[in-house]
């Protein structure tokens, strides 16, 4: 298990077909599969505003996720112009690939779509976490700016 700064946690699952799937459980009660193994997961975490991309996914629609990812990336670049170089440095230090945003979105959507039935996150009391996909396609107040 690894902690997330906002209170969530990452979990490596038992090995399947030579890979250990990566699951995320948020502190807000959403959770699910985000990657088929740690390397894929780190590439997504480093290269994409993945939680917001899932949150603004229109229920898991990959095209909506692609649009959301582009808006999120523009916002990140506006507020942190060095983001691309920083991501490349982190990826290089971890011997990971720098994958284009569109490819990361496809990988994330594919993994999250396979959350049920094998990767549903449950609390200690047995209550299932909500699925990883949010229903909105853009922020409710003002849309993408």
PDB file of C-alpha atoms in Angstrom:
ATOM      1  CA  UNK A   1       0.000   0.000   0.000  1.00  0.00           C
ATOM      2  CA  UNK A   2       1.113   3.567  -0.703  1.00  0.00           C
ATOM      3  CA  UNK A   3      -0.600   6.713   0.562  1.00  0.00           C
ATOM      4  CA  UNK A   4      -1.918   9.543  -1.614  1.00  0.00           C
ATOM      5  CA  UNK A   5      -1.458  13.149  -0.413  1.00  0.00           C
ATOM      6  CA  UNK A   6      -5.232  13.772  -0.450  1.00  0.00           C
ATOM      7  CA  UNK A   7      -5.905  10.793   1.812  1.00  0.00           C
ATOM      8  CA  UNK A   8      -6.441   7.952  -0.647  1.00  0.00           C
ATOM      9  CA  UNK A   9      -4.308   4.856  -1.068  1.00  0.00           C
ATOM     10  CA  UNK A  10      -2.792   2.761  -3.846  1.00  0.00           C
ATOM     11  CA  UNK A  11      -2.772  -1.036  -3.598  1.00  0.00           C
ATOM     12  CA  UNK A  12      -0.868  -3.629  -5.612  1.00  0.00           C
ATOM     13  CA  UNK A  13      -3.048  -6.709  -6.072  1.00  0.00           C
ATOM     14  CA  UNK A  14      -1.977 -10.327  -6.185  1.00  0.00           C
ATOM     15  CA  UNK A  15      -0.076 -11.319  -9.302  1.00  0.00           C
ATOM     16  CA  UNK A  16      -2.141 -12.318 -12.331  1.00  0.00           C
ATOM     17  CA  UNK A  17      -0.551 -13.427 -15.602  1.00  0.00           C
ATOM     18  CA  UNK A  18       2.830 -12.135 -14.408  1.00  0.00           C
ATOM     19  CA  UNK A  19       1.498  -8.674 -13.529  1.00  0.00           C
ATOM     20  CA  UNK A  20       0.305  -7.045 -10.297  1.00  0.00           C
ATOM     21  CA  UNK A  21      -2.701  -4.762 -10.969  1.00  0.00           C
ATOM     22  CA  UNK A  22      -2.800  -1.337  -9.297  1.00  0.00           C
ATOM     23  CA  UNK A  23      -5.983  -0.234  -7.523  1.00  0.00           C
ATOM     24  CA  UNK A  24      -6.723   3.180  -6.025  1.00  0.00           C
ATOM     25  CA  UNK A  25      -9.138   3.952  -3.190  1.00  0.00           C
ATOM     26  CA  UNK A  26      -9.923   7.650  -2.690  1.00  0.00           C
ATOM     27  CA  UNK A  27     -10.680   9.266   0.635  1.00  0.00           C
ATOM     28  CA  UNK A  28     -14.046  10.315  -0.878  1.00  0.00           C
ATOM     29  CA  UNK A  29     -15.207   6.738  -1.425  1.00  0.00           C
ATOM     30  CA  UNK A  30     -14.408   6.089  -5.095  1.00  0.00           C
ATOM     31  CA  UNK A  31     -12.111   3.317  -6.117  1.00  0.00           C
ATOM     32  CA  UNK A  32     -11.085   0.825  -8.706  1.00  0.00           C
ATOM     33  CA  UNK A  33      -8.465  -0.497 -11.063  1.00  0.00           C
ATOM     34  CA  UNK A  34      -6.226   2.165 -12.612  1.00  0.00           C
ATOM     35  CA  UNK A  35      -3.532   0.045 -14.280  1.00  0.00           C
ATOM     36  CA  UNK A  36      -2.524  -3.522 -15.021  1.00  0.00           C
ATOM     37  CA  UNK A  37       0.805  -3.163 -13.214  1.00  0.00           C
ATOM     38  CA  UNK A  38       2.920  -0.699 -11.258  1.00  0.00           C
ATOM     39  CA  UNK A  39       4.894   0.612 -14.250  1.00  0.00           C
ATOM     40  CA  UNK A  40       1.695   1.374 -16.197  1.00  0.00           C
ATOM     41  CA  UNK A  41       0.196   2.955 -13.096  1.00  0.00           C
ATOM     42  CA  UNK A  42       3.203   5.191 -12.505  1.00  0.00           C
ATOM     43  CA  UNK A  43       3.184   6.316 -16.136  1.00  0.00           C
ATOM     44  CA  UNK A  44      -0.482   7.310 -15.726  1.00  0.00           C
ATOM     45  CA  UNK A  45       0.090   8.994 -12.360  1.00  0.00           C
ATOM     46  CA  UNK A  46       3.105  10.949 -13.638  1.00  0.00           C
ATOM     47  CA  UNK A  47       1.757  11.876 -17.060  1.00  0.00           C
ATOM     48  CA  UNK A  48      -1.933  12.616 -16.555  1.00  0.00           C
ATOM     49  CA  UNK A  49      -4.281  14.449 -14.197  1.00  0.00           C
ATOM     50  CA  UNK A  50      -5.864  11.023 -13.917  1.00  0.00           C
ATOM     51  CA  UNK A  51      -8.238  11.533 -10.968  1.00  0.00           C
ATOM     52  CA  UNK A  52      -9.859  14.576 -12.571  1.00  0.00           C
ATOM     53  CA  UNK A  53      -9.920  12.773 -15.902  1.00  0.00           C
ATOM     54  CA  UNK A  54     -11.921   9.964 -14.270  1.00  0.00           C
ATOM     55  CA  UNK A  55     -14.080  12.466 -12.418  1.00  0.00           C
ATOM     56  CA  UNK A  56     -15.017  14.276 -15.634  1.00  0.00           C
ATOM     57  CA  UNK A  57     -15.501  11.143 -17.723  1.00  0.00           C
ATOM     58  CA  UNK A  58     -19.223  11.256 -18.505  1.00  0.00           C
ATOM     59  CA  UNK A  59     -19.603   7.876 -16.836  1.00  0.00           C
ATOM     60  CA  UNK A  60     -16.522   6.356 -18.467  1.00  0.00           C
ATOM     61  CA  UNK A  61     -16.791   7.625 -22.043  1.00  0.00           C
ATOM     62  CA  UNK A  62     -13.265   7.619 -23.479  1.00  0.00           C
ATOM     63  CA  UNK A  63     -14.040  10.540 -25.839  1.00  0.00           C
ATOM     64  CA  UNK A  64     -15.267  12.669 -22.935  1.00  0.00           C
ATOM     65  CA  UNK A  65     -12.140  11.669 -21.008  1.00  0.00           C
ATOM     66  CA  UNK A  66      -9.936  12.757 -23.928  1.00  0.00           C
ATOM     67  CA  UNK A  67     -11.598  16.202 -24.005  1.00  0.00           C
ATOM     68  CA  UNK A  68     -11.328  16.499 -20.213  1.00  0.00           C
ATOM     69  CA  UNK A  69      -7.661  15.497 -20.281  1.00  0.00           C
ATOM     70  CA  UNK A  70      -6.855  18.190 -22.847  1.00  0.00           C
ATOM     71  CA  UNK A  71      -8.593  20.875 -20.768  1.00  0.00           C
ATOM     72  CA  UNK A  72      -6.855  19.681 -17.615  1.00  0.00           C
ATOM     73  CA  UNK A  73      -3.464  19.677 -19.338  1.00  0.00           C
ATOM     74  CA  UNK A  74      -3.922  23.234 -20.605  1.00  0.00           C
ATOM     75  CA  UNK A  75      -4.813  24.351 -17.090  1.00  0.00           C
ATOM     76  CA  UNK A  76      -1.805  22.557 -15.596  1.00  0.00           C
ATOM     77  CA  UNK A  77       0.537  24.090 -18.186  1.00  0.00           C
ATOM     78  CA  UNK A  78      -0.888  27.558 -17.513  1.00  0.00           C
ATOM     79  CA  UNK A  79      -0.264  27.254 -13.779  1.00  0.00           C
ATOM     80  CA  UNK A  80       2.935  25.211 -13.994  1.00  0.00           C
ATOM     81  CA  UNK A  81       4.783  25.859 -17.272  1.00  0.00           C
ATOM     82  CA  UNK A  82       7.540  23.390 -16.309  1.00  0.00           C
ATOM     83  CA  UNK A  83       5.146  20.430 -15.948  1.00  0.00           C
ATOM     84  CA  UNK A  84       6.268  18.684 -19.147  1.00  0.00           C
ATOM     85  CA  UNK A  85       9.941  18.854 -18.253  1.00  0.00           C
ATOM     86  CA  UNK A  86       9.253  17.789 -14.682  1.00  0.00           C
ATOM     87  CA  UNK A  87       7.249  14.789 -15.808  1.00  0.00           C
ATOM     88  CA  UNK A  88      10.033  13.777 -18.201  1.00  0.00           C
ATOM     89  CA  UNK A  89      12.624  13.990 -15.411  1.00  0.00           C
ATOM     90  CA  UNK A  90      10.527  11.849 -13.059  1.00  0.00           C
ATOM     91  CA  UNK A  91       9.797   9.276 -15.768  1.00  0.00           C
ATOM     92  CA  UNK A  92      13.481   9.088 -16.681  1.00  0.00           C
ATOM     93  CA  UNK A  93      14.554   8.696 -13.049  1.00  0.00           C
ATOM     94  CA  UNK A  94      12.148   5.747 -12.733  1.00  0.00           C
ATOM     95  CA  UNK A  95      13.098   4.253 -16.140  1.00  0.00           C
ATOM     96  CA  UNK A  96       9.547   4.788 -17.400  1.00  0.00           C
ATOM     97  CA  UNK A  97       8.260   5.931 -20.770  1.00  0.00           C
ATOM     98  CA  UNK A  98       6.769   9.342 -21.449  1.00  0.00           C
ATOM     99  CA  UNK A  99       3.463   8.391 -23.051  1.00  0.00           C
ATOM    100  CA  UNK A 100       1.274  10.905 -24.926  1.00  0.00           C
ATOM    101  CA  UNK A 101      -1.811  12.060 -23.008  1.00  0.00           C
ATOM    102  CA  UNK A 102      -4.210  10.387 -25.448  1.00  0.00           C
ATOM    103  CA  UNK A 103      -2.541   7.015 -24.908  1.00  0.00           C
ATOM    104  CA  UNK A 104      -2.635   7.403 -21.127  1.00  0.00           C
ATOM    105  CA  UNK A 105      -6.353   8.223 -21.256  1.00  0.00           C
ATOM    106  CA  UNK A 106      -7.068   5.068 -23.275  1.00  0.00           C
ATOM    107  CA  UNK A 107      -5.063   2.924 -20.846  1.00  0.00           C
ATOM    108  CA  UNK A 108      -6.760   4.496 -17.808  1.00  0.00           C
ATOM    109  CA  UNK A 109     -10.254   4.111 -19.264  1.00  0.00           C
ATOM    110  CA  UNK A 110      -9.563   0.509 -20.243  1.00  0.00           C
ATOM    111  CA  UNK A 111      -8.299  -0.398 -16.768  1.00  0.00           C
ATOM    112  CA  UNK A 112     -11.021   1.460 -14.857  1.00  0.00           C
ATOM    113  CA  UNK A 113     -13.669  -0.199 -17.066  1.00  0.00           C
ATOM    114  CA  UNK A 114     -12.476  -3.557 -15.748  1.00  0.00           C
ATOM    115  CA  UNK A 115     -12.935  -2.634 -12.073  1.00  0.00           C
ATOM    116  CA  UNK A 116     -15.971  -4.891 -11.738  1.00  0.00           C
ATOM    117  CA  UNK A 117     -16.100  -7.631 -10.630  1.00  0.00           C
ATOM    118  CA  UNK A 118     -12.522  -8.367  -9.549  1.00  0.00           C
ATOM    119  CA  UNK A 119     -11.236  -4.967  -8.368  1.00  0.00           C
ATOM    120  CA  UNK A 120     -14.157  -3.426  -6.486  1.00  0.00           C
ATOM    121  CA  UNK A 121     -12.782  -1.625  -3.437  1.00  0.00           C
ATOM    122  CA  UNK A 122     -14.616  -2.318  -0.191  1.00  0.00           C
ATOM    123  CA  UNK A 123     -14.357  -0.690   3.224  1.00  0.00           C
ATOM    124  CA  UNK A 124     -13.735  -2.660   6.405  1.00  0.00           C
ATOM    125  CA  UNK A 125     -17.500  -2.853   6.970  1.00  0.00           C
ATOM    126  CA  UNK A 126     -17.995  -4.483   3.543  1.00  0.00           C
ATOM    127  CA  UNK A 127     -19.473  -1.365   1.915  1.00  0.00           C
ATOM    128  CA  UNK A 128     -18.379  -1.106  -1.734  1.00  0.00           C
ATOM    129  CA  UNK A 129     -16.720   2.091  -2.879  1.00  0.00           C
ATOM    130  CA  UNK A 130     -18.305   3.986  -5.749  1.00  0.00           C
ATOM    131  CA  UNK A 131     -16.981   3.159  -9.237  1.00  0.00           C
ATOM    132  CA  UNK A 132     -14.032   5.251 -10.471  1.00  0.00           C
ATOM    133  CA  UNK A 133     -15.951   7.068 -13.231  1.00  0.00           C
ATOM    134  CA  UNK A 134     -17.685  10.359 -12.502  1.00  0.00           C
ATOM    135  CA  UNK A 135     -20.895  11.232 -14.307  1.00  0.00           C
ATOM    136  CA  UNK A 136     -19.982  14.808 -15.285  1.00  0.00           C
ATOM    137  CA  UNK A 137     -18.316  15.720 -18.569  1.00  0.00           C
ATOM    138  CA  UNK A 138     -17.029  19.099 -17.365  1.00  0.00           C
ATOM    139  CA  UNK A 139     -17.084  21.205 -14.196  1.00  0.00           C
ATOM    140  CA  UNK A 140     -20.647  22.132 -13.231  1.00  0.00           C
ATOM    141  CA  UNK A 141     -20.069  25.823 -12.519  1.00  0.00           C
ATOM    142  CA  UNK A 142     -18.660  27.558 -15.573  1.00  0.00           C
ATOM    143  CA  UNK A 143     -17.550  24.528 -17.555  1.00  0.00           C
ATOM    144  CA  UNK A 144     -14.020  24.362 -18.945  1.00  0.00           C
ATOM    145  CA  UNK A 145     -12.328  27.723 -19.137  1.00  0.00           C
TER     146      UNK A 145
END
